[in-house]
Amino acid sequence: GDAYAMENLLEMLRQMRPEMANKTNEELRTAFYPNGKKIFPYDFIREHLSETGLAYWFMDDGSYHQKNQAVSLHTEGFNFCDLISMRQFFKERWGWDCRANNKRSHQFYLRFIKEDSQKFIEKVRSHIVPSMLYKTGDTEAYLKWKTAH
């Protein structure tokens, strides 16, 4: 539920940058849940999101679709305006294009275009823990890891 999602978010934030480890849960909660409603804090993310943080976000909320060779971030907990901000962030930071797709009424997720999905995977690949390699589409590396464990 929400408590589990909050703890995952806080851990992801701490992985973004070393200085985030010193932030209290309350400081981080305030950035993402001002007034008790979840938002995408554009300026905060622009300042703090590293490749490692992006990899944690992907491992938690991401998926890779083999057929379409596309990366998705499951952002259903954010409103449409926040997804527009996320699209802008990815375009400005890395030059990637993604689309806000409607999953259900008022629930949207981001899907990156094929070419930028490959760039996304290249950017986060070295930060992905072995047990999550299947999310990158690298089933061979994942199966090798799984066989060894």
mmCIF file of C-alpha atoms in Angstrom:
data_model
loop_
_atom_site.group_PDB
_atom_site.id
_atom_site.type_symbol
_atom_site.label_atom_id
_atom_site.label_comp_id
_atom_site.label_asym_id
_atom_site.label_seq_id
_atom_site.Cartn_x
_atom_site.Cartn_y
_atom_site.Cartn_z
ATOM 1 C CA GLY A 1 0.000 0.000 0.000
ATOM 2 C CA ASP A 2 0.934 3.627 0.490
ATOM 3 C CA ALA A 3 3.282 2.943 3.433
ATOM 4 C CA TYR A 4 5.267 0.415 1.376
ATOM 5 C CA ALA A 5 5.396 2.780 -1.593
ATOM 6 C CA MET A 6 6.593 5.603 0.680
ATOM 7 C CA GLU A 7 9.404 3.471 2.120
ATOM 8 C CA ASN A 8 10.507 2.457 -1.398
ATOM 9 C CA LEU A 9 10.427 6.089 -2.470
ATOM 10 C CA LEU A 10 12.495 7.172 0.517
ATOM 11 C CA GLU A 11 15.092 4.469 -0.161
ATOM 12 C CA MET A 12 15.225 5.441 -3.834
ATOM 13 C CA LEU A 13 15.752 9.074 -2.858
ATOM 14 C CA ARG A 14 18.614 8.136 -0.563
ATOM 15 C CA GLN A 15 20.249 6.288 -3.448
ATOM 16 C CA MET A 16 20.037 9.333 -5.690
ATOM 17 C CA ARG A 17 22.938 11.133 -4.109
ATOM 18 C CA PRO A 18 25.044 10.633 -0.970
ATOM 19 C CA GLU A 19 23.758 13.859 0.589
ATOM 20 C CA MET A 20 20.238 12.454 0.474
ATOM 21 C CA ALA A 21 21.163 9.945 3.186
ATOM 22 C CA ASN A 22 21.170 12.841 5.649
ATOM 23 C CA LYS A 23 17.645 13.909 4.758
ATOM 24 C CA THR A 24 15.001 12.896 7.236
ATOM 25 C CA ASN A 25 11.909 10.993 6.204
ATOM 26 C CA GLU A 26 9.930 14.140 6.956
ATOM 27 C CA GLU A 27 12.050 16.296 4.593
ATOM 28 C CA LEU A 28 11.673 13.776 1.805
ATOM 29 C CA ARG A 29 7.984 13.259 2.482
ATOM 30 C CA THR A 30 7.465 17.025 2.321
ATOM 31 C CA ALA A 31 9.136 17.192 -1.106
ATOM 32 C CA PHE A 32 6.898 14.485 -2.613
ATOM 33 C CA TYR A 33 3.748 14.809 -0.514
ATOM 34 C CA PRO A 34 3.156 18.490 0.227
ATOM 35 C CA ASN A 35 -0.342 18.854 1.602
ATOM 36 C CA GLY A 36 -0.565 15.042 1.758
ATOM 37 C CA LYS A 37 -0.927 14.588 -2.017
ATOM 38 C CA LYS A 38 1.766 12.905 -4.123
ATOM 39 C CA ILE A 39 3.456 15.164 -6.664
ATOM 40 C CA PHE A 40 6.464 15.115 -8.989
ATOM 41 C CA PRO A 41 8.719 17.806 -7.465
ATOM 42 C CA TYR A 42 10.421 18.918 -10.678
ATOM 43 C CA ASP A 43 13.096 21.162 -9.164
ATOM 44 C CA PHE A 44 13.954 18.627 -6.455
ATOM 45 C CA ILE A 45 14.298 15.825 -9.011
ATOM 46 C CA ARG A 46 16.289 18.003 -11.402
ATOM 47 C CA GLU A 47 18.745 18.783 -8.608
ATOM 48 C CA HIS A 48 19.034 15.305 -7.093
ATOM 49 C CA LEU A 49 18.208 12.506 -9.539
ATOM 50 C CA SER A 50 21.348 10.618 -10.566
ATOM 51 C CA GLU A 51 21.758 7.618 -12.858
ATOM 52 C CA THR A 52 21.715 5.412 -9.755
ATOM 53 C CA GLY A 53 18.474 7.011 -8.578
ATOM 54 C CA LEU A 54 16.968 6.538 -12.023
ATOM 55 C CA ALA A 55 17.995 2.867 -11.911
ATOM 56 C CA TYR A 56 16.253 2.451 -8.537
ATOM 57 C CA TRP A 57 13.135 4.124 -9.912
ATOM 58 C CA PHE A 58 13.233 1.761 -12.891
ATOM 59 C CA MET A 59 13.814 -1.335 -10.726
ATOM 60 C CA ASP A 60 10.838 -0.374 -8.561
ATOM 61 C CA ASP A 61 8.358 1.031 -11.087
ATOM 62 C CA GLY A 62 9.776 0.220 -14.499
ATOM 63 C CA SER A 63 9.334 -2.471 -17.095
ATOM 64 C CA TYR A 64 10.753 -3.398 -20.475
ATOM 65 C CA HIS A 65 8.511 -4.704 -23.228
ATOM 66 C CA GLN A 66 10.423 -7.134 -25.429
ATOM 67 C CA LYS A 67 7.970 -6.969 -28.325
ATOM 68 C CA ASN A 68 8.016 -3.165 -28.574
ATOM 69 C CA GLN A 69 11.527 -2.771 -27.157
ATOM 70 C CA ALA A 70 10.141 -0.002 -24.994
ATOM 71 C CA VAL A 71 10.755 1.066 -21.418
ATOM 72 C CA SER A 72 7.807 2.102 -19.275
ATOM 73 C CA LEU A 73 7.711 3.799 -15.902
ATOM 74 C CA HIS A 74 4.527 3.004 -14.026
ATOM 75 C CA THR A 75 3.574 6.419 -12.760
ATOM 76 C CA GLU A 76 -0.100 5.753 -12.167
ATOM 77 C CA GLY A 77 0.063 7.448 -8.749
ATOM 78 C CA PHE A 78 0.765 10.837 -10.321
ATOM 79 C CA ASN A 79 -1.668 13.151 -12.065
ATOM 80 C CA PHE A 80 -1.453 14.035 -15.746
ATOM 81 C CA CYS A 81 0.210 17.414 -15.111
ATOM 82 C CA ASP A 82 3.000 15.629 -13.218
ATOM 83 C CA LEU A 83 3.519 13.305 -16.194
ATOM 84 C CA ILE A 84 3.920 16.336 -18.442
ATOM 85 C CA SER A 85 6.601 17.573 -16.013
ATOM 86 C CA MET A 86 8.286 14.160 -16.105
ATOM 87 C CA ARG A 87 8.311 14.205 -19.914
ATOM 88 C CA GLN A 88 9.889 17.659 -19.811
ATOM 89 C CA PHE A 89 12.454 16.487 -17.252
ATOM 90 C CA PHE A 90 13.564 13.487 -19.341
ATOM 91 C CA LYS A 91 13.732 15.625 -22.484
ATOM 92 C CA GLU A 92 15.795 18.345 -20.809
ATOM 93 C CA ARG A 93 18.119 16.051 -18.815
ATOM 94 C CA TRP A 94 18.844 13.317 -21.348
ATOM 95 C CA GLY A 95 17.071 14.310 -24.573
ATOM 96 C CA TRP A 96 14.673 11.356 -24.339
ATOM 97 C CA ASP A 97 11.127 11.310 -25.662
ATOM 98 C CA CYS A 98 8.371 9.520 -23.832
ATOM 99 C CA ARG A 99 4.601 9.528 -23.987
ATOM 100 C CA ALA A 100 1.961 9.557 -21.285
ATOM 101 C CA ASN A 101 -0.239 6.542 -21.924
ATOM 102 C CA ASN A 102 -3.645 6.082 -20.348
ATOM 103 C CA LYS A 103 -3.887 2.812 -18.425
ATOM 104 C CA ARG A 104 -7.241 3.433 -16.771
ATOM 105 C CA SER A 105 -9.392 6.437 -16.193
ATOM 106 C CA HIS A 106 -7.051 9.135 -14.858
ATOM 107 C CA GLN A 107 -4.129 6.687 -14.471
ATOM 108 C CA PHE A 108 -1.166 7.251 -16.733
ATOM 109 C CA TYR A 109 2.240 5.707 -17.255
ATOM 110 C CA LEU A 110 5.241 6.845 -19.260
ATOM 111 C CA ARG A 111 6.482 4.862 -22.233
ATOM 112 C CA PHE A 112 9.740 5.828 -23.923
ATOM 113 C CA ILE A 113 10.113 5.607 -27.683
ATOM 114 C CA LYS A 114 12.158 2.637 -28.907
ATOM 115 C CA GLU A 115 15.402 4.513 -29.596
ATOM 116 C CA ASP A 116 15.299 6.339 -26.276
ATOM 117 C CA SER A 117 14.350 3.146 -24.446
ATOM 118 C CA GLN A 118 17.691 1.727 -25.559
ATOM 119 C CA LYS A 119 19.461 4.869 -24.318
ATOM 120 C CA PHE A 120 17.558 4.593 -21.026
ATOM 121 C CA ILE A 121 18.713 0.980 -20.552
ATOM 122 C CA GLU A 122 22.300 1.907 -21.426
ATOM 123 C CA LYS A 123 22.203 4.701 -18.837
ATOM 124 C CA VAL A 124 20.930 2.558 -15.947
ATOM 125 C CA ARG A 125 22.317 -0.898 -16.836
ATOM 126 C CA SER A 126 25.453 -0.710 -14.678
ATOM 127 C CA HIS A 127 23.318 0.262 -11.657
ATOM 128 C CA ILE A 128 20.796 -2.578 -11.960
ATOM 129 C CA VAL A 129 21.167 -5.317 -9.359
ATOM 130 C CA PRO A 130 21.592 -8.783 -10.935
ATOM 131 C CA SER A 131 18.233 -10.108 -9.744
ATOM 132 C CA MET A 132 16.501 -7.305 -11.671
ATOM 133 C CA LEU A 133 18.348 -7.678 -14.986
ATOM 134 C CA TYR A 134 15.253 -9.229 -16.539
ATOM 135 C CA LYS A 135 13.738 -5.737 -16.447
ATOM 136 C CA THR A 136 16.360 -4.548 -18.937
ATOM 137 C CA GLY A 137 15.474 -7.189 -21.499
ATOM 138 C CA ASP A 138 18.824 -8.917 -20.872
ATOM 139 C CA THR A 139 17.361 -12.333 -20.135
ATOM 140 C CA GLU A 140 20.671 -14.071 -20.815
ATOM 141 C CA ALA A 141 22.468 -12.149 -18.043
ATOM 142 C CA TYR A 142 19.513 -12.633 -15.714
ATOM 143 C CA LEU A 143 19.354 -16.394 -16.322
ATOM 144 C CA LYS A 144 23.110 -16.657 -15.805
ATOM 145 C CA TRP A 145 22.723 -14.881 -12.458
ATOM 146 C CA LYS A 146 19.678 -16.979 -11.507
ATOM 147 C CA THR A 147 21.453 -20.251 -12.334
ATOM 148 C CA ALA A 148 24.377 -19.239 -10.124
ATOM 149 C CA HIS A 149 22.081 -18.568 -7.145
#
